[in-house]
Coordinates of C-alpha atoms and ligand atoms in Angstrom, one line a residue:
X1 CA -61.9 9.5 72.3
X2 CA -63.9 11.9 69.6
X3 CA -66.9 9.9 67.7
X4 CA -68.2 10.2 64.5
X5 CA -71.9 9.2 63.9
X6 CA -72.0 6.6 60.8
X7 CA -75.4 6.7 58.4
X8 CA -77.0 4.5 60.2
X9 CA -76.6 6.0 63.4
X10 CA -73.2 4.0 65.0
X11 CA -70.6 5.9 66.6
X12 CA -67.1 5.3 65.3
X13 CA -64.3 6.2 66.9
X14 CA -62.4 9.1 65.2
X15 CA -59.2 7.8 65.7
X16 CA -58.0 4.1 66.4
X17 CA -54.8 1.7 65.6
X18 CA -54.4 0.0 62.6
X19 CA -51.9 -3.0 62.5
X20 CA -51.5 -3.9 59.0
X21 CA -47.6 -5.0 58.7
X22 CA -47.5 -6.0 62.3
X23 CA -46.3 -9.4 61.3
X24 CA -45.0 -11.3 64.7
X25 CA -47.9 -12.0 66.2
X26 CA -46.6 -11.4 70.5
X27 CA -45.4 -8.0 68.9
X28 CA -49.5 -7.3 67.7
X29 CA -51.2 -8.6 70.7
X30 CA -48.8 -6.3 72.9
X31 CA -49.6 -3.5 71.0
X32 CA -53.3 -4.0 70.6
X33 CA -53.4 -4.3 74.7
X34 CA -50.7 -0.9 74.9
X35 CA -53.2 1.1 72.7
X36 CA -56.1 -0.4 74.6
X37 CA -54.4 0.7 77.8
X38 CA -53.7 4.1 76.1
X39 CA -57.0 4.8 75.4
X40 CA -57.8 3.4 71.9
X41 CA -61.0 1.8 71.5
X42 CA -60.8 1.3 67.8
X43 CA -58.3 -1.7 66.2
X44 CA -58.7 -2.3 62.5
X45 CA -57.4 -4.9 61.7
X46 CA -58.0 -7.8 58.1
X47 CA -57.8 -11.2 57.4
X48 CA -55.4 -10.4 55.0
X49 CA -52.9 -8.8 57.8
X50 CA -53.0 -12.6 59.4
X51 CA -52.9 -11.4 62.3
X52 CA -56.5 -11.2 63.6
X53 CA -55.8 -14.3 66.5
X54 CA -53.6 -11.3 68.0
X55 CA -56.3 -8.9 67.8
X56 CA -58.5 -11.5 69.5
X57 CA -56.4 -12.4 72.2
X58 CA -55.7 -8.9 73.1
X59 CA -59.3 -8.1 73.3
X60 CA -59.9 -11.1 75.5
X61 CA -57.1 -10.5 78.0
X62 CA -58.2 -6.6 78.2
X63 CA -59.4 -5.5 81.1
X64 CA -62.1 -2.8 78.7
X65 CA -65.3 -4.7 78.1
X66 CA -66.2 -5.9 74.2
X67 CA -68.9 -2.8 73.9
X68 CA -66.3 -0.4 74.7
X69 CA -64.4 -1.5 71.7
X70 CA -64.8 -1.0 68.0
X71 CA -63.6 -3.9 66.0
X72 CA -63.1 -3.4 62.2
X73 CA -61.7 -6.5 60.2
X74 CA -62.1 -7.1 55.6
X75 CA -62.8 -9.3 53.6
X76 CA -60.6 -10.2 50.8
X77 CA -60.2 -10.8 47.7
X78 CA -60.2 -14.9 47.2
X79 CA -63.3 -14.7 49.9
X80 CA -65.7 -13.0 47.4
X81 CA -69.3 -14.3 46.4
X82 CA -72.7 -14.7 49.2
X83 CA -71.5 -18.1 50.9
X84 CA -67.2 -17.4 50.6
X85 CA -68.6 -14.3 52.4
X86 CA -70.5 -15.7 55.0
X87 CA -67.9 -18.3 55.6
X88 CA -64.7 -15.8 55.7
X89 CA -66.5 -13.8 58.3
X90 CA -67.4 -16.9 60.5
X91 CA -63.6 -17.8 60.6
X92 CA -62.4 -13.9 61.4
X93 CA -65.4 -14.0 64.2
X94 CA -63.3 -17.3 65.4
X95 CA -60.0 -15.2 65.0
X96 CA -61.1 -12.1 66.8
X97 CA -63.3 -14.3 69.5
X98 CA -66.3 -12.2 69.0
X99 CA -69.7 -13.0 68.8
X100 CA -70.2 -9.5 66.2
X101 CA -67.9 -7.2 64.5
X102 CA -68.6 -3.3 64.3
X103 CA -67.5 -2.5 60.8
X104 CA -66.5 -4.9 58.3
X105 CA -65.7 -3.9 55.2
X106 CA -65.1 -4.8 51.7
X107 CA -60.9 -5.1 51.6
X108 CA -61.2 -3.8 47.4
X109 CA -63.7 -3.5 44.5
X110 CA -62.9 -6.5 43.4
X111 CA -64.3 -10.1 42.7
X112 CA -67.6 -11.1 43.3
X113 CA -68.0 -7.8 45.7
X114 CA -71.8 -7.8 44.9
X115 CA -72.1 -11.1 45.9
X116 CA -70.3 -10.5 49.3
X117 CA -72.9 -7.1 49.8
X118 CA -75.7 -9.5 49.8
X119 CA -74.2 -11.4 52.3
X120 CA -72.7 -8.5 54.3
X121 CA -76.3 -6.9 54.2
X122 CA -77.7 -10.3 55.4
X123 CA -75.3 -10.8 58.2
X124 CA -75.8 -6.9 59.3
X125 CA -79.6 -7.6 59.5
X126 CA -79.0 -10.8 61.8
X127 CA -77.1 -8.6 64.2
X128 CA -73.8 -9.9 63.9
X129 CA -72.5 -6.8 61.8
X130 CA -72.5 -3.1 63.5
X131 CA -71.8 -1.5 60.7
X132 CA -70.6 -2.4 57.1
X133 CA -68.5 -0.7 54.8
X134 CA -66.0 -0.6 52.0
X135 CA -62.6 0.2 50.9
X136 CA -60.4 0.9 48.1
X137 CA -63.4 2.4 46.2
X138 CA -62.7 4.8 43.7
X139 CA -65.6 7.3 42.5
X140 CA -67.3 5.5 39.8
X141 CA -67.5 2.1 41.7
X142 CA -69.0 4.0 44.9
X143 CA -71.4 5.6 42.4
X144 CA -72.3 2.3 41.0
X145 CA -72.7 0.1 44.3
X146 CA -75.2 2.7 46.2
X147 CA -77.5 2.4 42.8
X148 CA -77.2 -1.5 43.0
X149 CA -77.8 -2.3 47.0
X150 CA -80.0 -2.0 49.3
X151 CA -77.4 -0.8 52.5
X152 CA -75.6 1.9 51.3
X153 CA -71.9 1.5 52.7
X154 CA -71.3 3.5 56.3
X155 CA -67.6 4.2 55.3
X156 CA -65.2 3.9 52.2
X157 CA -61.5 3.7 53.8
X158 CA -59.1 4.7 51.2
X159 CA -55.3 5.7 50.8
X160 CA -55.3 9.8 52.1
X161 CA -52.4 11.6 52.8
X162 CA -50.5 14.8 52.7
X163 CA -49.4 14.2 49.3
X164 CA -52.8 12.1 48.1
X165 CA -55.5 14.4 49.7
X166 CA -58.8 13.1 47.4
X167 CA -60.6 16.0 48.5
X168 CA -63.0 15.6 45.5
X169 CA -63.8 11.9 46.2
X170 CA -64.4 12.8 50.2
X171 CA -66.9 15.4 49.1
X172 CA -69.0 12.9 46.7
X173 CA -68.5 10.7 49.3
X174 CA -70.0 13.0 52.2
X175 CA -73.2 14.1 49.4
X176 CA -73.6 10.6 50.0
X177 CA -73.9 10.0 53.6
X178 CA -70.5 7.8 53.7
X179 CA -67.6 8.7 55.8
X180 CA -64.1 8.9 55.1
X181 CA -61.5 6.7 56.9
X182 CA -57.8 7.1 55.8
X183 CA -55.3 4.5 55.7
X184 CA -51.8 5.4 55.4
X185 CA -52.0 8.9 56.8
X186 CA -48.7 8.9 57.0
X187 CA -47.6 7.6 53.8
X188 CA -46.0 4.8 55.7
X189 CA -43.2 7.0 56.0
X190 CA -42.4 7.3 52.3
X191 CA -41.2 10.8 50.6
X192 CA -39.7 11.3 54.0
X193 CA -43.0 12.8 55.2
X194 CA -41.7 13.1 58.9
X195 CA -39.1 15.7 58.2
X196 CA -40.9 17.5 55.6
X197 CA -40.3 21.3 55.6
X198 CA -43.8 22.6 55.6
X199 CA -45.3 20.1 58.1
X200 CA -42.3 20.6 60.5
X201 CA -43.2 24.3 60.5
X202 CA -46.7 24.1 61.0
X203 CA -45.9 21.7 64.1
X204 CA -43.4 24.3 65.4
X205 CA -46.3 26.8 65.5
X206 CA -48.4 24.2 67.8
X207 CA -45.6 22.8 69.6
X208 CA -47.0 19.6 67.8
X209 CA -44.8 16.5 65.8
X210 CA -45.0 16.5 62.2
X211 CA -47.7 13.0 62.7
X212 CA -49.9 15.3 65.3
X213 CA -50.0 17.9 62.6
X214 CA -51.3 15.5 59.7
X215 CA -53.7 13.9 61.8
X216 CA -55.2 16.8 63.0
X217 CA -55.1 17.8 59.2
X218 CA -57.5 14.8 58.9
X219 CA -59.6 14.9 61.7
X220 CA -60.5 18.8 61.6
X221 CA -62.4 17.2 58.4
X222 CA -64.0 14.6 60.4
X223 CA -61.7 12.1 58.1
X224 CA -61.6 8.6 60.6
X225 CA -57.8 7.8 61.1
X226 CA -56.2 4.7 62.0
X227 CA -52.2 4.7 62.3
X228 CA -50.1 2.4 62.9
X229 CA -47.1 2.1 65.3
X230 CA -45.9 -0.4 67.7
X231 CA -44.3 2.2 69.9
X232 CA -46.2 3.5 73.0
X233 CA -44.9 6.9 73.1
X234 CA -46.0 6.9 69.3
X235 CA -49.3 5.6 70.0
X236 CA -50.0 8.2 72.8
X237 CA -48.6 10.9 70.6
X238 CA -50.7 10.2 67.6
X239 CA -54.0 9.7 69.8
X240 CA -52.8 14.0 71.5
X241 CA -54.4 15.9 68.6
X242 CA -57.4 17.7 70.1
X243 CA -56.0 20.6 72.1
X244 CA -55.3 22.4 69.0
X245 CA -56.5 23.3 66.0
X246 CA -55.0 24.0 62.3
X247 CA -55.7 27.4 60.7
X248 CA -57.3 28.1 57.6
X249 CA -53.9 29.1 56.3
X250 CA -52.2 26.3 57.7
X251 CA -54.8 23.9 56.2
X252 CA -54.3 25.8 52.6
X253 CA -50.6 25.1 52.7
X254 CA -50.9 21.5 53.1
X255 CA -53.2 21.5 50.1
X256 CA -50.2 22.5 48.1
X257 CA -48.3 18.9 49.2
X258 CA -51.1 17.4 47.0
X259 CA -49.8 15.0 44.0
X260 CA -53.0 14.0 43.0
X261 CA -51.1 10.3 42.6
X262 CA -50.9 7.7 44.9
X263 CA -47.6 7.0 47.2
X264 CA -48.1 3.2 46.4
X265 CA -49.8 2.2 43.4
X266 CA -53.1 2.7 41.4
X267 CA -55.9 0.1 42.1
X268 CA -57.3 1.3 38.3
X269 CA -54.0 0.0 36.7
X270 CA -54.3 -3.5 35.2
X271 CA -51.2 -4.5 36.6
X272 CA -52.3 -3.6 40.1
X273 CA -56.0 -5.5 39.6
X274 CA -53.4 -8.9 38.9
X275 CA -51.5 -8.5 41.3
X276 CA -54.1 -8.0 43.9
X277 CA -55.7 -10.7 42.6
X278 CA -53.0 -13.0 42.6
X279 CA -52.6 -12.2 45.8
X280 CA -53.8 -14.4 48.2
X281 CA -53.6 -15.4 51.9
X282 CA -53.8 -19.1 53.5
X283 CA -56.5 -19.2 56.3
Ligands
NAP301 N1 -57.8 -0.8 53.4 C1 -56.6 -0.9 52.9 O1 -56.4 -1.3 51.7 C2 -55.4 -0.5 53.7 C3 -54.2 -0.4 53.2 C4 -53.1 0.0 54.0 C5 -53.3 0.2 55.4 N2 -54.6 0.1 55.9 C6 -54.9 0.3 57.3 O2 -54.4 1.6 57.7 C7 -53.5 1.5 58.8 C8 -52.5 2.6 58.7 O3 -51.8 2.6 57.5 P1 -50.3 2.0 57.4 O4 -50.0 1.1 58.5 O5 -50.2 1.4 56.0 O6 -49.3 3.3 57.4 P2 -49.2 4.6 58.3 O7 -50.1 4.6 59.4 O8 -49.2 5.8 57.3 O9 -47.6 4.6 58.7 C9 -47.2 3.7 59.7 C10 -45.7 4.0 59.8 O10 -45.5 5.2 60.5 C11 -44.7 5.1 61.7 N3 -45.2 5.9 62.7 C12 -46.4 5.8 63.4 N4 -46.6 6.9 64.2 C13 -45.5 7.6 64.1 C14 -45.1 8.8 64.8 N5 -45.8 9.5 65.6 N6 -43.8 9.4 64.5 C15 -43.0 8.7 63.5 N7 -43.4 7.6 62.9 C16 -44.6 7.0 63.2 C17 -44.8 3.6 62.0 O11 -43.6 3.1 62.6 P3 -43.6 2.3 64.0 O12 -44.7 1.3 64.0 O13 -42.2 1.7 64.1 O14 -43.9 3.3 65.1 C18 -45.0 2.9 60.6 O15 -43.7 2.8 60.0 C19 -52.9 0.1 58.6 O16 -52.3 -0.4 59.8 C20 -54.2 -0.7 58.2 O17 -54.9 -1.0 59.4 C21 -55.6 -0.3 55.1

């Protein structure tokens, strides 16, 4: 597996599993071991997803010691301010049985996320934190929280795909010494992204599936990835992407799938700040 070296000198696997949505919990824990098997050594997961006792148990039953793995979990919403913080990631350690996690990150701007830096900076400096991080941090925020902390932030993971490419934000974010992780590479399927013309041709050219092609699209970049399927023949066709490698022309014509808009929903939107803060999960 390719590495990426974070700002403070970690390696991060450039491509893992991420198992948001994997709801049954037998279905996670076999998935987490079949990517383990597979070769992934990256699982990034959330206390949010509720699912981060299936992480752990698959992490104790593999056979691929704790250092080989690269555990990423967040921190929510309702969990903000120093001692929710410190708390929150006590009970994911429990969750995950660890005794550290490698990147934990700051689940959205929101809250008392300050608050939560100071302890995230605290627990990093005690050991028990690899790496930490953020997420869902739009320019103006990132700007703001590496003028007000100490730590600046080793990644920002944020929605990217063919059709929300952010190539502005990934450059301010690389002047800054933070790396890029992209969740929903795949749009989660939406705008039926897996038959789309344009993709499907470029895969033709490489002999490569229309996923292979948009992760490559990322990962030529250096842009972390983390999909998610709990298929194996999906999970070992989404880790095959380094035998080839995207053209400048090929990467041009992808940057005309760009909507500048979100598949999902804009975190700036009022309606989207309620919701999310509304929403909140039972520990
Ligand atoms: N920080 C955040 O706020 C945030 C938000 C969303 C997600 N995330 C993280 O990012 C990860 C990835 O994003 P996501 O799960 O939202 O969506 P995604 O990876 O864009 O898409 C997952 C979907 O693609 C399908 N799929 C996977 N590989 C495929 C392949 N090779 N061919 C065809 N279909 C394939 C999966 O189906 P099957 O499973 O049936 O194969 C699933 O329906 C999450 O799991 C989570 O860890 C973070």
């Amino acid at each position: 597996m390719q590495k990426i070296k974070l700002n403070n000198g970690v390696y991060m696997p450039l491509v893992g599993l991420g198992v948001f949505q994997i709801d049954d919990l037998e279905e996670c824990e076999q998935t987490v071991l079949t990517a383990i098997a597979s070769g992934y050594r990256l699982i990034d997961t959330a206390s949010m997803y509720l699912n981060e006792t299936a992480v752990g148990n698959a992490i104790r039953k593999s056979d691929v010691p704790r250092e080989e793995l690269f555990i990423t979990t967040k921190l929510w919403v309702q969990d903000t301010g120093y001692e929710n913080t410190k708390r929150a990631f006590e009970d994911s350690l429990k969750k995950l049985q660890v005794d550290y996690i490698d990147l934990y990150l700051l689940h959205q701007a929101m809250g008392d996320y300050y608050g939560s830096w100071r302890a995230m900076e605290d627990l990093y400096k005690e050991g028990k934190i690899r790496a930490i991080g953020i997420s869902n941090f739009f320019p103006d925020r990132v700007v703001d929280f590496i003028a007000h902390n100490e730590i600046l932030p080793a990644i920002n993971q944020i929605e990217i795909n063919p059709f929300y490419q952010r190539d502005g934000e990934i450059e301010l974010l690389k002047q800054n010494g933070i790396a890029t992780q992209s969740w929903a590479s795949f749009a989660e399927g939406k705008n039926g992204i897996f038959n789309n013309d344009l993709l499907t041709s470029i895969g033709r050219q490489y002999n490569k599936s229309v996923a292979q092609v948009i992760l490559r699209w990322l990962t030529q970049r250096e842009i972390a990835v983390i999909p998610k399927s709990v298929h194996k023949e999906r999970l070992l066709e989404n880790a095959d992407i380094h035998d080839f490698e995207l053209s400048a022309e090929d990467m041009d014509a992808i940057a005309t799938l760009d909507t500048g808009k979100s598949v999902f929903f804009d975190h700036r939107e009022p309606e989207t700040a309620e919701w999310l803060t509304k929403l909140r999960y039972d520990a």
